[in-house]
Amino acid sequence: MASASWNNFHIGKDCGHTKWSRKIAPKMTVSSGQIVTFDAVDSSNGQLTRTSDASSITTLDLSSCNPVFGPIYVQDAQPSDMIKVDILNLEVADWGWSAIIPGFGLLADEFLEPEIKIWSLDREKGYAQFKDIRVPLRPFLGCMGLAPGNDEELSTIPPTHAGGNMDCRELSVGSSVYLPVQTAGGLFSCGDGHAAQGHGEVCGTAIETPIRATLRFELCKNQPWVTTPQYQTPPRSQIPNPLPDLGTYGVLGIAPDLFQAAKSATRNLVQWLVSVKGLTRSEAYILASVVGDLQIVEIVNVPNFEVSMSVPLGIF
């Protein structure tokens, strides 16, 4: 990836950390309205490469995974304020990976063996190839967040009320995220580049990739009603899609527990991809994580809840 355009406001790959903590010294201070570029390695923290195979999954040091880069101190930010982060540009590398990591993912009890898929990302055409399936690239940062308001050191794996590992694919170029400040300066960091991901990220990984992010920061004073992350997206017509819209194919999971309903929907979509599209079960699980969308369909008709899992037919 090319060198930074804003040399004075650049966070490099040497600024990674794997904890949310107000004890981590900020790498720079910015004023409201300033733009910063971030260069982030992938969520394996460089442990996986273009040449990795399934054996590389078994030797992953999970304690060093999911690094974020920063932090930056936003001048005058104090608790009860909010920091608005505008996502101006995202540049992914020309490769990425997805994996099945034993013990991790929605169907972890059914997929016990490690698997890895190394992707070639065609940034010009706007998609990645998966056999005869084209996966549209829609980059976003899996992690964007602020430090906690106490002296705790929190893992970067689970999200927090101040953001973190949200894995929300809506936070792509043109979107804005609003984060509640919990400590002086906010102490913003980001990372976990994704080239594409479905809602739910069911196997536990997206298309994980190194990424360069260009973000603009705006301090919004006295916003105590913002207590968890919020976001705004651009109109759908502004979101590029290199593939035709042919509708979706979805399956339903029904159970008296939302988690079990989500597992059922995912399991049934995997089976459809195996039976109808000729994928192996592991390939289907990875594809469901990258392009499949989990949604709550019904949550009021007790005792059973309903979750759908769908894929866009234009990928085939």
XYZ file of C-alpha atoms in Angstrom:
316
model
C 0.000 0.000 0.000
C 1.198 3.526 -0.757
C 2.691 5.899 1.780
C 0.411 8.138 3.829
C -0.947 11.354 2.326
C -1.135 13.073 5.724
C 2.325 12.478 7.167
C 1.640 14.607 10.236
C -1.514 12.665 11.066
C -0.592 9.052 10.483
C -0.686 6.022 12.773
C 1.602 3.255 11.559
C 1.758 -0.494 11.996
C 4.214 -0.054 14.860
C 1.437 1.417 17.036
C -0.501 -1.811 17.626
C -1.841 -2.991 20.985
C -4.217 -5.740 22.122
C -5.880 -4.090 25.139
C -8.303 -1.232 25.633
C -6.749 0.830 28.405
C -6.455 4.463 29.366
C -2.971 3.622 30.617
C -1.679 3.320 27.022
C -0.009 6.599 26.103
C -1.536 8.331 23.060
C 0.546 8.385 19.899
C -0.760 11.819 18.896
C -3.246 14.532 19.809
C -5.729 15.816 17.223
C -8.282 18.597 17.192
C -11.901 18.240 16.148
C -12.140 18.146 12.348
C -8.716 16.666 11.694
C -8.093 13.642 9.459
C -5.859 10.702 10.380
C -4.720 7.707 8.341
C -4.162 4.359 10.051
C -2.172 1.427 8.682
C -3.307 -1.804 10.329
C -2.079 -5.365 9.937
C -4.641 -8.164 9.746
C -6.403 -9.630 12.772
C -3.862 -12.452 13.081
C -1.264 -9.750 13.787
C 0.777 -10.956 10.835
C 0.850 -14.596 11.920
C -1.029 -15.697 8.786
C 0.302 -14.956 5.308
C -0.514 -15.636 1.650
C 1.229 -19.016 1.965
C -0.415 -20.198 5.199
C -2.246 -23.516 5.288
C -4.563 -25.145 7.831
C -1.625 -26.142 10.022
C -0.959 -22.431 10.626
C -4.298 -22.178 12.444
C -3.194 -24.697 15.079
C -0.133 -22.605 15.988
C -1.886 -19.219 16.233
C -1.032 -17.252 19.350
C -4.527 -15.972 20.112
C -3.239 -13.636 22.812
C -1.625 -11.458 20.136
C -4.578 -11.536 17.730
C -6.960 -8.676 16.960
C -4.554 -5.756 17.416
C -5.826 -2.189 17.182
C -3.724 0.830 16.257
C -3.396 4.079 18.167
C -4.478 5.473 20.449
C -5.106 9.081 19.501
C -6.139 11.753 21.979
C -8.936 14.060 20.811
C -8.357 17.473 22.304
C -10.959 18.630 24.865
C -12.874 15.313 24.808
C -14.288 14.479 28.236
C -16.775 11.943 29.659
C -20.361 12.802 28.600
C -19.011 13.942 25.203
C -19.202 11.959 21.978
C -16.639 11.473 19.214
C -17.989 11.219 15.681
C -15.754 9.256 13.307
C -16.363 9.749 9.579
C -15.041 6.910 7.427
C -13.552 8.662 4.397
C -11.574 5.912 2.701
C -10.574 2.275 3.179
C -7.864 0.516 1.149
C -7.474 -3.230 1.558
C -4.450 -5.275 0.555
C -4.586 -7.528 -2.506
C -5.049 -10.629 -0.367
C -6.886 -11.818 2.707
C -7.833 -14.930 4.645
C -10.826 -16.616 6.247
C -10.576 -19.525 8.634
C -12.371 -22.049 10.741
C -10.670 -21.914 14.131
C -11.523 -24.868 16.405
C -13.559 -23.769 19.414
C -14.586 -20.492 17.753
C -17.686 -19.560 15.743
C -21.438 -20.094 15.872
C -21.218 -23.795 14.936
C -17.959 -24.509 16.763
C -19.323 -27.802 18.094
C -19.895 -29.013 14.511
C -16.689 -27.820 12.800
C -13.825 -29.303 14.777
C -10.981 -29.217 12.239
C -8.994 -26.107 11.265
C -9.490 -24.742 7.758
C -8.158 -21.699 5.950
C -9.099 -19.935 2.731
C -6.553 -17.534 1.209
C -8.299 -14.955 -0.976
C -6.972 -12.938 -3.905
C -8.734 -9.570 -3.741
C -9.363 -7.965 -7.133
C -9.636 -4.344 -6.068
C -10.172 -3.133 -9.638
C -13.132 -5.420 -10.336
C -14.398 -5.119 -6.789
C -14.753 -8.756 -5.839
C -12.922 -11.868 -4.641
C -13.308 -15.244 -6.338
C -14.442 -18.369 -4.465
C -14.552 -21.221 -7.007
C -17.240 -19.908 -9.420
C -18.682 -17.596 -6.768
C -17.852 -13.871 -6.711
C -17.815 -12.183 -3.311
C -18.221 -8.381 -3.546
C -15.608 -6.378 -1.667
C -17.117 -4.077 0.943
C -14.259 -3.072 3.249
C -14.743 -1.971 6.826
C -12.914 -1.838 10.141
C -13.984 -4.592 12.497
C -12.599 -2.591 15.444
C -13.142 1.071 16.251
C -13.304 2.153 19.845
C -12.294 4.241 22.826
C -10.593 3.417 26.112
C -12.618 2.549 29.236
C -13.203 5.113 31.972
C -11.368 3.180 34.684
C -8.005 1.462 35.028
C -9.216 -1.879 33.639
C -7.332 -3.442 30.752
C -9.908 -4.989 28.438
C -9.302 -7.516 25.680
C -9.862 -6.278 22.131
C -11.835 -9.443 21.269
C -15.300 -8.630 22.739
C -16.962 -5.271 21.992
C -17.595 -2.774 24.796
C -19.994 0.117 25.359
C -17.264 2.363 23.914
C -17.010 0.351 20.687
C -14.188 -2.055 20.000
C -14.633 -5.277 18.059
C -18.105 -4.457 16.747
C -17.697 -6.346 13.432
C -20.523 -4.235 11.995
C -20.258 -4.305 8.212
C -22.394 -1.155 7.934
C -19.386 0.897 9.070
C -17.913 1.214 5.583
C -16.912 4.219 3.465
C -19.459 6.997 3.762
C -20.682 5.895 7.178
C -20.138 7.612 10.509
C -19.833 6.021 13.943
C -20.599 7.824 17.196
C -18.652 6.715 20.271
C -19.291 7.757 23.901
C -16.227 9.222 25.593
C -15.371 7.482 28.868
C -11.990 9.015 29.680
C -10.169 12.247 28.870
C -9.249 12.455 25.188
C -11.286 9.370 24.313
C -8.122 7.488 23.250
C -9.345 6.133 19.899
C -7.829 3.075 18.221
C -8.918 0.939 15.262
C -7.967 -2.136 13.270
C -9.219 -5.581 12.195
C -9.571 -4.854 8.488
C -12.287 -6.788 6.668
C -12.656 -6.925 2.877
C -16.124 -8.518 3.113
C -18.355 -9.987 5.796
C -21.943 -11.075 6.252
C -24.108 -9.953 9.146
C -23.242 -12.384 11.909
C -19.704 -13.420 10.830
C -20.861 -16.909 11.723
C -17.637 -18.921 11.348
C -15.790 -16.299 13.408
C -13.843 -14.659 10.578
C -14.577 -12.374 7.653
C -12.141 -11.862 4.782
C -9.405 -10.658 7.125
C -6.902 -8.303 5.499
C -4.377 -5.542 6.158
C -6.057 -2.172 5.663
C -5.371 1.550 5.416
C -8.155 3.678 6.886
C -8.658 7.415 6.475
C -10.865 8.812 9.232
C -12.074 12.259 10.280
C -12.760 13.054 13.934
C -15.367 15.463 15.269
C -15.880 16.211 18.945
C -19.530 16.604 19.971
C -19.804 18.132 23.428
C -22.383 17.214 26.061
C -23.991 14.130 24.525
C -24.669 12.052 27.672
C -27.539 10.209 26.000
C -25.020 8.393 23.762
C -24.071 5.476 26.017
C -23.260 2.815 23.394
C -21.983 3.043 19.795
C -24.367 4.466 17.209
C -23.921 4.887 13.461
C -25.254 6.446 10.288
C -24.905 5.001 6.789
C -25.135 6.569 3.318
C -28.059 5.806 0.969
C -27.939 2.291 -0.463
C -27.636 3.759 -3.966
C -24.200 5.099 -3.010
C -22.851 1.679 -1.987
C -21.048 0.110 -4.977
C -21.909 -3.460 -5.921
C -20.104 -5.044 -8.884
C -22.642 -7.888 -9.104
C -26.262 -7.970 -10.307
C -29.084 -7.902 -7.800
C -30.895 -11.202 -8.360
C -32.603 -11.295 -4.992
C -31.720 -13.525 -2.078
C -32.159 -17.108 -0.939
C -32.854 -17.527 2.758
C -33.628 -20.191 5.311
C -35.336 -19.892 8.671
C -34.294 -21.156 12.060
C -37.061 -21.555 14.644
C -36.411 -22.280 18.322
C -37.366 -21.077 21.815
C -33.909 -19.479 22.095
C -32.500 -16.865 19.681
C -29.016 -18.376 19.784
C -30.334 -21.819 18.883
C -32.536 -20.324 16.159
C -29.463 -18.585 14.696
C -27.518 -21.857 14.767
C -30.394 -23.675 13.058
C -30.672 -21.060 10.300
C -26.920 -21.121 9.702
C -26.792 -24.921 9.708
C -29.641 -25.113 7.182
C -28.038 -22.546 4.868
C -24.762 -24.480 4.990
C -26.671 -27.602 3.986
C -28.316 -25.752 1.069
C -24.924 -24.551 -0.187
C -23.604 -28.118 0.020
C -26.617 -29.778 -1.605
C -27.445 -27.205 -4.290
C -24.188 -25.337 -4.972
C -21.735 -28.208 -4.600
C -19.530 -26.769 -1.874
C -17.870 -28.787 0.834
C -19.353 -28.234 4.287
C -16.326 -26.209 5.419
C -16.423 -24.078 2.270
C -20.130 -23.441 2.812
C -19.551 -22.394 6.432
C -16.818 -19.931 5.429
C -18.946 -18.529 2.582
C -21.894 -18.100 4.958
C -19.638 -16.070 7.249
C -18.453 -13.844 4.401
C -21.729 -13.166 2.529
C -24.560 -14.609 4.639
C -26.823 -12.303 6.618
C -28.385 -13.277 9.935
C -31.517 -11.353 10.894
C -34.097 -11.604 13.641
C -37.382 -12.162 11.815
C -39.725 -12.633 14.779
C -39.182 -12.212 18.518
C -42.725 -11.831 19.915
C -44.553 -15.072 19.133
C -43.398 -16.917 22.225
C -42.297 -19.551 22.905
C -40.559 -19.730 19.506
C -38.311 -17.110 17.952
C -37.374 -16.923 14.267
C -34.041 -16.054 12.657
C -33.259 -15.980 8.936
C -29.955 -16.583 7.185
C -29.781 -15.445 3.558
C -27.293 -15.029 0.729
C -27.468 -12.770 -2.371
C -28.090 -14.856 -5.488
C -25.992 -12.489 -7.604
C -22.801 -14.073 -6.257
C -23.420 -17.337 -8.125
